[in-house]
PDB file of C-alpha atoms in Angstrom:
ATOM      1  CA  MET A 173     -43.313 -48.870  -9.960  1.00 40.00           C
ATOM      2  CA  ARG A 174     -41.378 -48.551  -7.304  1.00 41.00           C
ATOM      3  CA  ARG A 175     -37.863 -48.087  -9.969  1.00 41.00           C
ATOM      4  CA  LEU A 176     -40.533 -44.672 -11.209  1.00 38.00           C
ATOM      5  CA  LEU A 177     -41.053 -43.442  -8.210  1.00 39.00           C
ATOM      6  CA  GLY A 178     -37.382 -43.525  -7.350  1.00 44.00           C
ATOM      7  CA  VAL A 179     -36.988 -41.694 -10.565  1.00 37.00           C
ATOM      8  CA  VAL A 180     -38.925 -39.010  -9.907  1.00 36.00           C
ATOM      9  CA  ALA A 181     -37.991 -38.473  -6.543  1.00 41.00           C
ATOM     10  CA  GLY A 182     -33.916 -38.563  -7.695  1.00 44.00           C
ATOM     11  CA  LEU A 183     -35.242 -35.390 -10.222  1.00 38.00           C
ATOM     12  CA  ILE A 184     -37.227 -33.288  -7.617  1.00 37.00           C
ATOM     13  CA  LEU A 185     -34.098 -33.624  -5.447  1.00 37.00           C
ATOM     14  CA  ALA A 186     -31.551 -32.537  -7.755  1.00 39.00           C
ATOM     15  CA  GLY A 187     -34.432 -29.660  -8.885  1.00 38.00           C
ATOM     16  CA  THR A 188     -33.448 -28.677  -5.036  1.00 35.00           C
ATOM     17  CA  LEU A 189     -30.215 -28.167  -5.079  1.00 33.00           C
ATOM     18  CA  THR A 190     -30.577 -26.266  -7.970  1.00 32.00           C
ATOM     19  CA  ALA A 191     -32.275 -23.838  -6.504  1.00 36.00           C
ATOM     20  CA  CYS A 192     -29.795 -23.269  -4.056  1.00 38.00           C
ATOM     21  CA  GLY A 193     -26.833 -22.963  -6.018  1.00 36.00           C
ATOM     22  CA  GLY A 194     -25.886 -27.373  -5.632  1.00 33.00           C
ATOM     23  CA  THR A 195     -24.488 -26.766  -9.054  1.00 28.00           C
ATOM     24  CA  GLN A 196     -21.893 -24.423  -7.775  1.00 29.00           C
ATOM     25  CA  ALA A 197     -20.458 -27.238  -6.199  1.00 29.00           C
ATOM     26  CA  THR A 198     -18.430 -28.739  -8.995  1.00 26.00           C
ATOM     27  CA  THR A 199     -16.262 -24.784  -9.497  1.00 26.00           C
ATOM     28  CA  SER A 200     -16.075 -24.284  -5.224  1.00 29.00           C
ATOM     29  CA  ALA A 201     -15.198 -26.133  -2.236  1.00 32.00           C
ATOM     30  CA  ALA A 202     -16.420 -25.161   1.084  1.00 33.00           C
ATOM     31  CA  THR A 203     -13.598 -23.751   3.869  1.00 37.00           C
ATOM     32  CA  PRO A 204     -13.797 -23.774   7.341  1.00 34.00           C
ATOM     33  CA  ASP A 205     -15.701 -20.631   8.381  1.00 39.00           C
ATOM     34  CA  GLY A 206     -18.533 -21.642   5.821  1.00 37.00           C
ATOM     35  CA  GLY A 207     -17.820 -19.907   3.049  1.00 41.00           C
ATOM     36  CA  SER A 208     -16.713 -21.118  -0.237  1.00 45.00           C
ATOM     37  CA  SER A 209     -13.168 -20.993  -2.532  1.00 48.00           C
ATOM     38  CA  PRO A 210     -12.527 -19.764  -5.860  1.00 51.00           C
ATOM     39  CA  LYS A 211     -11.453 -21.832  -8.291  1.00 55.00           C
ATOM     40  CA  THR A 212      -7.307 -21.225  -7.992  1.00 56.00           C
ATOM     41  CA  ASP A 213      -7.160 -20.063 -11.890  1.00 71.00           C
ATOM     42  CA  ALA A 214     -10.185 -17.296 -11.638  1.00 85.00           C
ATOM     43  CA  PRO A 215      -8.848 -14.293 -11.544  1.00 94.00           C
ATOM     44  CA  LEU A 216      -7.084 -11.898  -8.930  1.00 98.00           C
ATOM     45  CA  LYS A 217      -8.214  -8.740  -8.354  1.00 98.00           C
ATOM     46  CA  VAL A 218      -5.629  -6.717  -6.868  1.00 98.00           C
ATOM     47  CA  GLY A 219      -6.004  -2.589  -6.285  1.00 98.00           C
ATOM     48  CA  VAL A 220      -2.510  -0.493  -6.309  1.00 98.00           C
ATOM     49  CA  ASN A 221      -1.027   3.100  -6.656  1.00 96.00           C
ATOM     50  CA  PRO A 222       0.524   2.830  -9.731  1.00 96.00           C
ATOM     51  CA  VAL A 223       3.986   3.299  -8.633  1.00 95.00           C
ATOM     52  CA  PRO A 224       5.529   1.957  -7.856  1.00 96.00           C
ATOM     53  CA  HIS A 225       3.317  -1.010  -7.059  1.00 98.00           C
ATOM     54  CA  GLY A 226       1.653  -1.146 -10.157  1.00 98.00           C
ATOM     55  CA  GLN A 227       4.777  -1.396 -11.589  1.00 98.00           C
ATOM     56  CA  ILE A 228       6.101  -4.259  -9.693  1.00 98.00           C
ATOM     57  CA  LEU A 229       2.568  -6.357  -9.754  1.00 98.00           C
ATOM     58  CA  LYS A 230       2.789  -6.193 -13.780  1.00 98.00           C
ATOM     59  CA  PHE A 231       6.193  -7.659 -14.114  1.00 98.00           C
ATOM     60  CA  VAL A 232       5.191 -10.322 -11.798  1.00 98.00           C
ATOM     61  CA  LYS A 233       1.936 -10.457 -14.210  1.00 98.00           C
ATOM     62  CA  ASP A 234       3.776 -10.489 -17.490  1.00 98.00           C
ATOM     63  CA  GLY A 235       6.910 -12.672 -16.070  1.00 97.00           C
ATOM     64  CA  LEU A 236       5.932 -15.270 -13.342  1.00 98.00           C
ATOM     65  CA  ALA A 237       2.301 -15.152 -12.504  1.00 98.00           C
ATOM     66  CA  ALA A 238       1.229 -17.773 -15.811  1.00 96.00           C
ATOM     67  CA  LYS A 239       4.119 -20.552 -14.535  1.00 96.00           C
ATOM     68  CA  ALA A 240       2.763 -19.895 -11.092  1.00 96.00           C
ATOM     69  CA  GLY A 241      -0.469 -20.674 -12.274  1.00 96.00           C
ATOM     70  CA  LEU A 242      -1.845 -17.204 -11.379  1.00 97.00           C
ATOM     71  CA  ASN A 243      -4.685 -14.914 -12.832  1.00 97.00           C
ATOM     72  CA  LEU A 244      -3.771 -11.232 -12.254  1.00 98.00           C
ATOM     73  CA  GLU A 245      -6.250  -8.561 -13.166  1.00 98.00           C
ATOM     74  CA  ILE A 246      -4.400  -5.145 -11.524  1.00 98.00           C
ATOM     75  CA  VAL A 247      -7.188  -2.287 -10.860  1.00 98.00           C
ATOM     76  CA  GLU A 248      -4.843   1.718 -10.677  1.00 98.00           C
ATOM     77  CA  PHE A 249      -5.892   4.072  -7.865  1.00 97.00           C
ATOM     78  CA  THR A 250      -4.771   7.176  -7.144  1.00 93.00           C
ATOM     79  CA  ASP A 251      -5.617   7.864  -3.289  1.00 94.00           C
ATOM     80  CA  TYR A 252      -5.100   5.502  -0.306  1.00 94.00           C
ATOM     81  CA  VAL A 253      -8.869   5.958   0.243  1.00 96.00           C
ATOM     82  CA  GLN A 254     -10.375   3.700  -2.128  1.00 97.00           C
ATOM     83  CA  PRO A 255      -8.324   0.426  -2.138  1.00 98.00           C
ATOM     84  CA  ASN A 256      -8.975  -0.021   1.071  1.00 98.00           C
ATOM     85  CA  VAL A 257     -12.812   0.662   0.153  1.00 98.00           C
ATOM     86  CA  GLN A 258     -13.348  -1.374  -2.432  1.00 98.00           C
ATOM     87  CA  LEU A 259     -11.443  -4.650  -0.969  1.00 98.00           C
ATOM     88  CA  ASP A 260     -13.947  -4.347   2.199  1.00 98.00           C
ATOM     89  CA  GLU A 261     -17.040  -4.194  -0.490  1.00 98.00           C
ATOM     90  CA  GLY A 262     -16.205  -7.202  -2.088  1.00 98.00           C
ATOM     91  CA  ARG A 263     -14.500  -5.648  -5.566  1.00 98.00           C
ATOM     92  CA  LEU A 264     -11.220  -6.512  -4.844  1.00 98.00           C
ATOM     93  CA  ASP A 265      -9.659  -9.511  -3.832  1.00 98.00           C
ATOM     94  CA  ALA A 266      -6.234  -8.197  -2.119  1.00 98.00           C
ATOM     95  CA  ASN A 267      -4.810  -4.650  -2.339  1.00 98.00           C
ATOM     96  CA  TYR A 268      -1.079  -3.619  -2.398  1.00 98.00           C
ATOM     97  CA  PHE A 269      -0.547  -0.305  -1.961  1.00 97.00           C
ATOM     98  CA  GLN A 270      -0.055   0.606   2.400  1.00 97.00           C
ATOM     99  CA  HIS A 271       2.907  -0.460   5.691  1.00 94.00           C
ATOM    100  CA  ILE A 272       1.194  -1.758   8.360  1.00 95.00           C
ATOM    101  CA  PRO A 273       1.166   1.766  10.554  1.00 92.00           C
ATOM    102  CA  TYR A 274      -1.340   3.271   7.784  1.00 94.00           C
ATOM    103  CA  LEU A 275      -3.427   0.109   7.808  1.00 97.00           C
ATOM    104  CA  GLU A 276      -3.968   0.362  11.361  1.00 95.00           C
ATOM    105  CA  GLU A 277      -5.153   3.040  11.398  1.00 93.00           C
ATOM    106  CA  PHE A 278      -7.664   3.055   8.355  1.00 95.00           C
ATOM    107  CA  SER A 279      -8.961   0.293   9.899  1.00 96.00           C
ATOM    108  CA  LYS A 280      -9.640   1.549  13.294  1.00 95.00           C
ATOM    109  CA  GLY A 281     -10.779   5.325  11.727  1.00 95.00           C
ATOM    110  CA  LYS A 282     -13.386   2.905   9.196  1.00 96.00           C
ATOM    111  CA  GLY A 283     -14.572   0.489  11.421  1.00 96.00           C
ATOM    112  CA  ILE A 284     -13.340  -2.265   8.865  1.00 97.00           C
ATOM    113  CA  THR A 285     -11.252  -4.775   9.451  1.00 97.00           C
ATOM    114  CA  LEU A 286      -8.825  -6.039   6.776  1.00 98.00           C
ATOM    115  CA  SER A 287      -5.747  -8.840   7.485  1.00 98.00           C
ATOM    116  CA  TRP A 288      -2.043  -7.807   6.483  1.00 98.00           C
ATOM    117  CA  VAL A 289      -0.323 -10.660   4.270  1.00 98.00           C
ATOM    118  CA  ALA A 290       2.892 -10.218   3.793  1.00 97.00           C
ATOM    119  CA  PRO A 291       5.558  -7.213   3.268  1.00 96.00           C
ATOM    120  CA  VAL A 292       6.748  -6.641   0.043  1.00 96.00           C
ATOM    121  CA  HIS A 293       9.270  -3.224  -0.041  1.00 97.00           C
ATOM    122  CA  ILE A 294      10.309   0.562   1.543  1.00 94.00           C
ATOM    123  CA  GLU A 295       9.366   4.234   0.461  1.00 91.00           C
ATOM    124  CA  PRO A 296      11.918   5.713   2.625  1.00 91.00           C
ATOM    125  CA  LEU A 297       9.800   9.114   2.800  1.00 93.00           C
ATOM    126  CA  GLY A 298      11.716  12.267   1.716  1.00 97.00           C
ATOM    127  CA  LEU A 299      12.221  16.411   2.010  1.00 98.00           C
ATOM    128  CA  TYR A 300      11.975  18.039  -1.161  1.00 98.00           C
ATOM    129  CA  SER A 301      12.301  21.149  -2.145  1.00 98.00           C
ATOM    130  CA  LYS A 302      12.329  23.768  -5.306  1.00 97.00           C
ATOM    131  CA  LYS A 303      13.301  26.790  -4.396  1.00 97.00           C
ATOM    132  CA  ILE A 304      16.575  25.481  -2.166  1.00 98.00           C
ATOM    133  CA  ASP A 305      19.627  22.678  -2.099  1.00 97.00           C
ATOM    134  CA  ASP A 306      19.874  21.992   1.315  1.00 97.00           C
ATOM    135  CA  VAL A 307      17.860  21.325   4.421  1.00 97.00           C
ATOM    136  CA  THR A 308      20.085  23.635   6.013  1.00 96.00           C
ATOM    137  CA  LYS A 309      18.607  26.236   3.909  1.00 97.00           C
ATOM    138  CA  LEU A 310      15.456  26.245   4.941  1.00 98.00           C
ATOM    139  CA  ALA A 311      14.641  30.105   6.142  1.00 97.00           C
ATOM    140  CA  LYS A 312      12.718  31.275   8.795  1.00 97.00           C
ATOM    141  CA  GLY A 313       8.979  30.787   9.000  1.00 98.00           C
ATOM    142  CA  ALA A 314       9.545  28.880   5.615  1.00 98.00           C
ATOM    143  CA  GLN A 315       6.205  26.699   4.812  1.00 98.00           C
ATOM    144  CA  VAL A 316       6.489  23.165   4.680  1.00 98.00           C
ATOM    145  CA  ALA A 317       3.871  20.564   3.581  1.00 98.00           C
ATOM    146  CA  LEU A 318       3.466  16.687   4.650  1.00 98.00           C
ATOM    147  CA  PRO A 319       1.209  14.386   4.182  1.00 96.00           C
ATOM    148  CA  ASN A 320      -2.122  14.195   6.747  1.00 95.00           C
ATOM    149  CA  ASP A 321      -2.749  10.697   7.396  1.00 91.00           C
ATOM    150  CA  ALA A 322      -1.890  10.470  11.018  1.00 88.00           C
ATOM    151  CA  SER A 323       0.447   6.994  10.701  1.00 86.00           C
ATOM    152  CA  ASN A 324       2.325   9.354   7.628  1.00 93.00           C
ATOM    153  CA  LEU A 325       2.338  13.094   9.311  1.00 96.00           C
ATOM    154  CA  GLY A 326       4.249  11.262  12.788  1.00 94.00           C
ATOM    155  CA  ARG A 327       6.574   9.839  10.404  1.00 93.00           C
ATOM    156  CA  ALA A 328       7.461  12.495   8.495  1.00 96.00           C
ATOM    157  CA  LEU A 329       7.955  15.067  11.729  1.00 96.00           C
ATOM    158  CA  LYS A 330      10.051  12.129  12.852  1.00 94.00           C
ATOM    159  CA  LEU A 331      12.126  12.528   9.660  1.00 95.00           C
ATOM    160  CA  LEU A 332      12.405  16.769   9.727  1.00 97.00           C
ATOM    161  CA  ALA A 333      13.939  15.442  13.497  1.00 96.00           C
ATOM    162  CA  ASP A 334      16.277  13.018  12.557  1.00 93.00           C
ATOM    163  CA  ASN A 335      17.523  15.378  10.366  1.00 96.00           C
ATOM    164  CA  GLY A 336      17.700  18.372  13.133  1.00 96.00           C
ATOM    165  CA  VAL A 337      15.311  20.340  11.889  1.00 97.00           C
ATOM    166  CA  ILE A 338      12.696  20.235  14.511  1.00 98.00           C
ATOM    167  CA  THR A 339      12.639  18.741  18.066  1.00 97.00           C
ATOM    168  CA  LEU A 340       9.865  16.124  19.246  1.00 97.00           C
ATOM    169  CA  LYS A 341       8.791  15.372  22.746  1.00 97.00           C
ATOM    170  CA  GLU A 342      10.473  12.571  24.138  1.00 95.00           C
ATOM    171  CA  GLY A 343       9.083   9.123  23.319  1.00 92.00           C
ATOM    172  CA  VAL A 344       6.162  10.056  20.991  1.00 92.00           C
ATOM    173  CA  GLY A 345       8.278   8.530  17.659  1.00 81.00           C
ATOM    174  CA  VAL A 346       6.776   8.410  14.559  1.00 85.00           C
ATOM    175  CA  LYS A 347       3.174   9.149  16.420  1.00 87.00           C
ATOM    176  CA  ALA A 348       4.258  12.860  16.720  1.00 93.00           C
ATOM    177  CA  THR A 349       1.145  15.812  15.788  1.00 94.00           C
ATOM    178  CA  GLU A 350       2.319  18.846  15.559  1.00 95.00           C
ATOM    179  CA  ARG A 351       1.062  19.852  18.735  1.00 96.00           C
ATOM    180  CA  ASP A 352       4.153  16.500  19.593  1.00 97.00           C
ATOM    181  CA  VAL A 353       6.381  19.757  17.955  1.00 97.00           C
ATOM    182  CA  ALA A 354       8.883  20.489  20.783  1.00 97.00           C
ATOM    183  CA  GLY A 355      11.700  22.789  19.629  1.00 98.00           C
ATOM    184  CA  ASN A 356      11.396  24.821  15.792  1.00 98.00           C
ATOM    185  CA  PRO A 357      13.939  27.090  16.054  1.00 97.00           C
ATOM    186  CA  LYS A 358      12.842  28.199  12.394  1.00 97.00           C
ATOM    187  CA  GLU A 359       9.912  28.792  12.873  1.00 98.00           C
ATOM    188  CA  LEU A 360       9.011  26.509   9.947  1.00 98.00           C
ATOM    189  CA  GLN A 361       4.663  26.754   9.169  1.00 98.00           C
ATOM    190  CA  PHE A 362       3.384  23.430   8.777  1.00 98.00           C
ATOM    191  CA  LYS A 363       0.639  22.996   5.590  1.00 97.00           C
ATOM    192  CA  PRO A 364      -0.751  18.869   6.146  1.00 97.00           C
ATOM    193  CA  LEU A 365      -1.893  17.994   2.754  1.00 97.00           C
ATOM    194  CA  GLU A 366      -3.449  14.503   1.513  1.00 96.00           C
ATOM    195  CA  ALA A 367      -0.578  12.728   0.425  1.00 95.00           C
ATOM    196  CA  ALA A 368      -1.293  12.767  -3.608  1.00 93.00           C
ATOM    197  CA  GLN A 369      -1.443  16.214  -3.926  1.00 97.00           C
ATOM    198  CA  LEU A 370       2.184  16.718  -2.075  1.00 97.00           C
ATOM    199  CA  PRO A 371       4.449  17.062  -5.543  1.00 97.00           C
ATOM    200  CA  ARG A 372       1.955  19.461  -6.635  1.00 97.00           C
ATOM    201  CA  SER A 373       2.531  21.621  -3.430  1.00 97.00           C
ATOM    202  CA  LEU A 374       6.410  22.292  -4.299  1.00 97.00           C
ATOM    203  CA  GLN A 375       5.806  25.288  -6.289  1.00 96.00           C
ATOM    204  CA  ASP A 376       3.648  26.833  -3.348  1.00 97.00           C
ATOM    205  CA  VAL A 377       5.647  25.582  -0.309  1.00 98.00           C
ATOM    206  CA  ASP A 378       9.341  26.347   0.746  1.00 98.00           C
ATOM    207  CA  ALA A 379       9.649  21.941   1.184  1.00 98.00           C
ATOM    208  CA  ALA A 380       7.233  18.882   0.662  1.00 98.00           C
ATOM    209  CA  VAL A 381       7.716  15.762   2.980  1.00 98.00           C
ATOM    210  CA  ILE A 382       6.408  13.486   0.309  1.00 97.00           C
ATOM    211  CA  ASN A 383       5.819   9.727   0.090  1.00 93.00           C
ATOM    212  CA  GLY A 384       8.138   7.889  -2.004  1.00 92.00           C
ATOM    213  CA  ASN A 385       5.145   6.425  -4.630  1.00 91.00           C
ATOM    214  CA  TYR A 386       4.077   9.679  -4.970  1.00 93.00           C
ATOM    215  CA  ALA A 387       7.460  11.294  -5.350  1.00 95.00           C
ATOM    216  CA  LEU A 388       8.246   8.929  -8.112  1.00 92.00           C
ATOM    217  CA  GLU A 389       4.919   9.564 -10.302  1.00 92.00           C
ATOM    218  CA  ALA A 390       5.762  12.760  -9.824  1.00 95.00           C
ATOM    219  CA  GLY A 391       9.739  12.714 -11.701  1.00 94.00           C
ATOM    220  CA  LEU A 392      11.093  13.163  -8.927  1.00 95.00           C
ATOM    221  CA  GLN A 393      14.394  10.374  -7.739  1.00 92.00           C
ATOM    222  CA  PRO A 394      14.633  10.654  -4.032  1.00 93.00           C
ATOM    223  CA  ALA A 395      18.370   8.937  -4.521  1.00 89.00           C
ATOM    224  CA  THR A 396      19.080  12.191  -5.956  1.00 93.00           C
ATOM    225  CA  ASP A 397      16.662  15.120  -5.651  1.00 96.00           C
ATOM    226  CA  SER A 398      15.732  14.579  -1.728  1.00 97.00           C
ATOM    227  CA  LEU A 399      17.249  17.256   0.820  1.00 98.00           C
ATOM    228  CA  VAL A 400      16.923  14.182   3.506  1.00 97.00           C
ATOM    229  CA  LEU A 401      15.903  11.007   3.054  1.00 94.00           C
ATOM    230  CA  GLU A 402      14.361   8.299   5.826  1.00 91.00           C
ATOM    231  CA  LYS A 403      16.994   5.369   5.765  1.00 84.00           C
ATOM    232  CA  GLY A 404      15.450   1.462   4.835  1.00 77.00           C
ATOM    233  CA  ASP A 405      17.501   0.216   7.771  1.00 73.00           C
ATOM    234  CA  ASP A 406      14.968  -1.213  11.228  1.00 75.00           C
ATOM    235  CA  ASN A 407      12.093   0.723   9.037  1.00 82.00           C
ATOM    236  CA  PRO A 408       8.478  -0.413  10.319  1.00 86.00           C
ATOM    237  CA  TYR A 409       7.276   1.509   7.398  1.00 91.00           C
ATOM    238  CA  ALA A 410       6.734  -1.928   4.273  1.00 94.00           C
ATOM    239  CA  ASN A 411       4.323  -1.458   1.323  1.00 97.00           C
ATOM    240  CA  GLY A 412       2.404  -4.858   1.142  1.00 97.00           C
ATOM    241  CA  LEU A 413       0.043  -7.126   0.843  1.00 98.00           C
ATOM    242  CA  VAL A 414      -3.684  -6.907   2.439  1.00 98.00           C
ATOM    243  CA  THR A 415      -6.027  -9.072   1.802  1.00 98.00           C
ATOM    244  CA  VAL A 416      -9.709  -9.333   4.332  1.00 98.00           C
ATOM    245  CA  PRO A 417     -10.152 -12.263   6.851  1.00 98.00           C
ATOM    246  CA  ALA A 418     -11.822 -14.609   4.475  1.00 98.00           C
ATOM    247  CA  LYS A 419      -9.595 -14.923   1.327  1.00 98.00           C
ATOM    248  CA  VAL A 420      -6.482 -15.536   3.867  1.00 98.00           C
ATOM    249  CA  GLY A 421      -5.618 -18.932   3.278  1.00 97.00           C
ATOM    250  CA  ASP A 422      -7.366 -17.961  -0.373  1.00 97.00           C
ATOM    251  CA  PRO A 423      -4.266 -20.053  -2.300  1.00 97.00           C
ATOM    252  CA  ARG A 424      -4.118 -17.439  -5.163  1.00 98.00           C
ATOM    253  CA  ILE A 425      -2.989 -14.746  -2.171  1.00 98.00           C
ATOM    254  CA  LYS A 426      -0.530 -17.035  -0.438  1.00 98.00           C
ATOM    255  CA  LYS A 427       1.048 -17.854  -4.034  1.00 98.00           C
ATOM    256  CA  LEU A 428       0.796 -13.857  -5.070  1.00 98.00           C
ATOM    257  CA  ALA A 429       2.935 -13.142  -1.401  1.00 98.00           C
ATOM    258  CA  GLU A 430       5.924 -15.656  -2.559  1.00 98.00           C
ATOM    259  CA  LEU A 431       5.604 -14.300  -5.729  1.00 98.00           C
ATOM    260  CA  LEU A 432       6.080 -10.743  -4.857  1.00 98.00           C
ATOM    261  CA  GLN A 433       8.998 -11.497  -1.920  1.00 97.00           C
ATOM    262  CA  GLY A 434      10.721 -13.565  -4.119  1.00 97.00           C
ATOM    263  CA  PRO A 435      13.943 -13.305  -5.346  1.00 97.00           C
ATOM    264  CA  GLU A 436      12.881 -12.507  -9.229  1.00 98.00           C
ATOM    265  CA  VAL A 437      10.709  -9.306  -7.996  1.00 98.00           C
ATOM    266  CA  LYS A 438      13.677  -8.264  -5.449  1.00 96.00           C
ATOM    267  CA  LYS A 439      16.302  -7.761  -8.285  1.00 97.00           C
ATOM    268  CA  TYR A 440      14.082  -6.159 -10.167  1.00 98.00           C
ATOM    269  CA  ILE A 441      13.010  -3.557  -7.501  1.00 96.00           C
ATOM    270  CA  GLN A 442      17.021  -3.440  -6.861  1.00 94.00           C
ATOM    271  CA  ASP A 443      17.440  -2.818 -10.548  1.00 96.00           C
ATOM    272  CA  THR A 444      14.627  -0.558 -11.264  1.00 95.00           C
ATOM    273  CA  TYR A 445      14.745   1.497  -8.596  1.00 93.00           C
ATOM    274  CA  LYS A 446      18.190   1.900  -7.442  1.00 88.00           C
ATOM    275  CA  GLY A 447      17.656   2.832  -4.179  1.00 88.00           C
ATOM    276  CA  ALA A 448      14.457   4.618  -4.458  1.00 90.00           C
ATOM    277  CA  VAL A 449      12.494   1.778  -2.950  1.00 93.00           C
ATOM    278  CA  LEU A 450      14.180  -0.973  -1.606  1.00 91.00           C
ATOM    279  CA  PRO A 451      13.034  -5.176  -0.776  1.00 93.00           C
ATOM    280  CA  ALA A 452      11.372  -5.451   2.589  1.00 92.00           C
ATOM    281  CA  VAL A 453      12.531  -8.785   2.261  1.00 87.00           C
ATOM    282  CA  PRO A 454      16.425  -9.448   3.153  1.00 80.00           C
TER     283      PRO A 454
END
């Protein structure tokens, strides 16, 4: 009778564990924050802009990931908002499309917390035009389109200032806004637009400062087509891998960061983009 009672108690205990999700213990492990970590071979869903982020990540997926035991799922976006929104909502495990200044500005504006993991590459910002072939030929009153997000707007104005087109108030640097333009001898008219729209705006404006990824998507070659191009040396705008705080310790995230910063990816970037995209790690 005592043995029978023991068997019944064991069955009741097993049923209780199953109802509480106890059967998942065979596929996940407890983490310090009280959550659970996914199996290391579970798909890692990463949001990217198509060029060059998606191309670089596809190179990793096709040639490096399987050997490293990494199962990558690439999700492409054509904007700078949804990759962060969907990461925060848990629909992605990580994203790779942005630099730290944009991440900080976005997180502050949306009231969310995302975590920087590792820098991968730099996309030099450039000034492009369909109407002139030299920056000195910008006419008085010319209309110049700029990215309208705060981090890239300041970066674009600094590019113009670094090349003598305008002057900025002392000390503002990449945090400049249009109100910080101290000198505008050509009386340029600035037209802030969503970054993805800038290549299409070239038909309607005299020139546009375009982010490197959108320039490449539009068939522009930054190294040869730009009127002026941002320098890569000591550039704070490296694009990198981002995740949520709870997944910073995920071994899959760590492995992906290692691959993205590895010698194979560095060589791929150098051979493929020929200066239009620069590795962030020496």
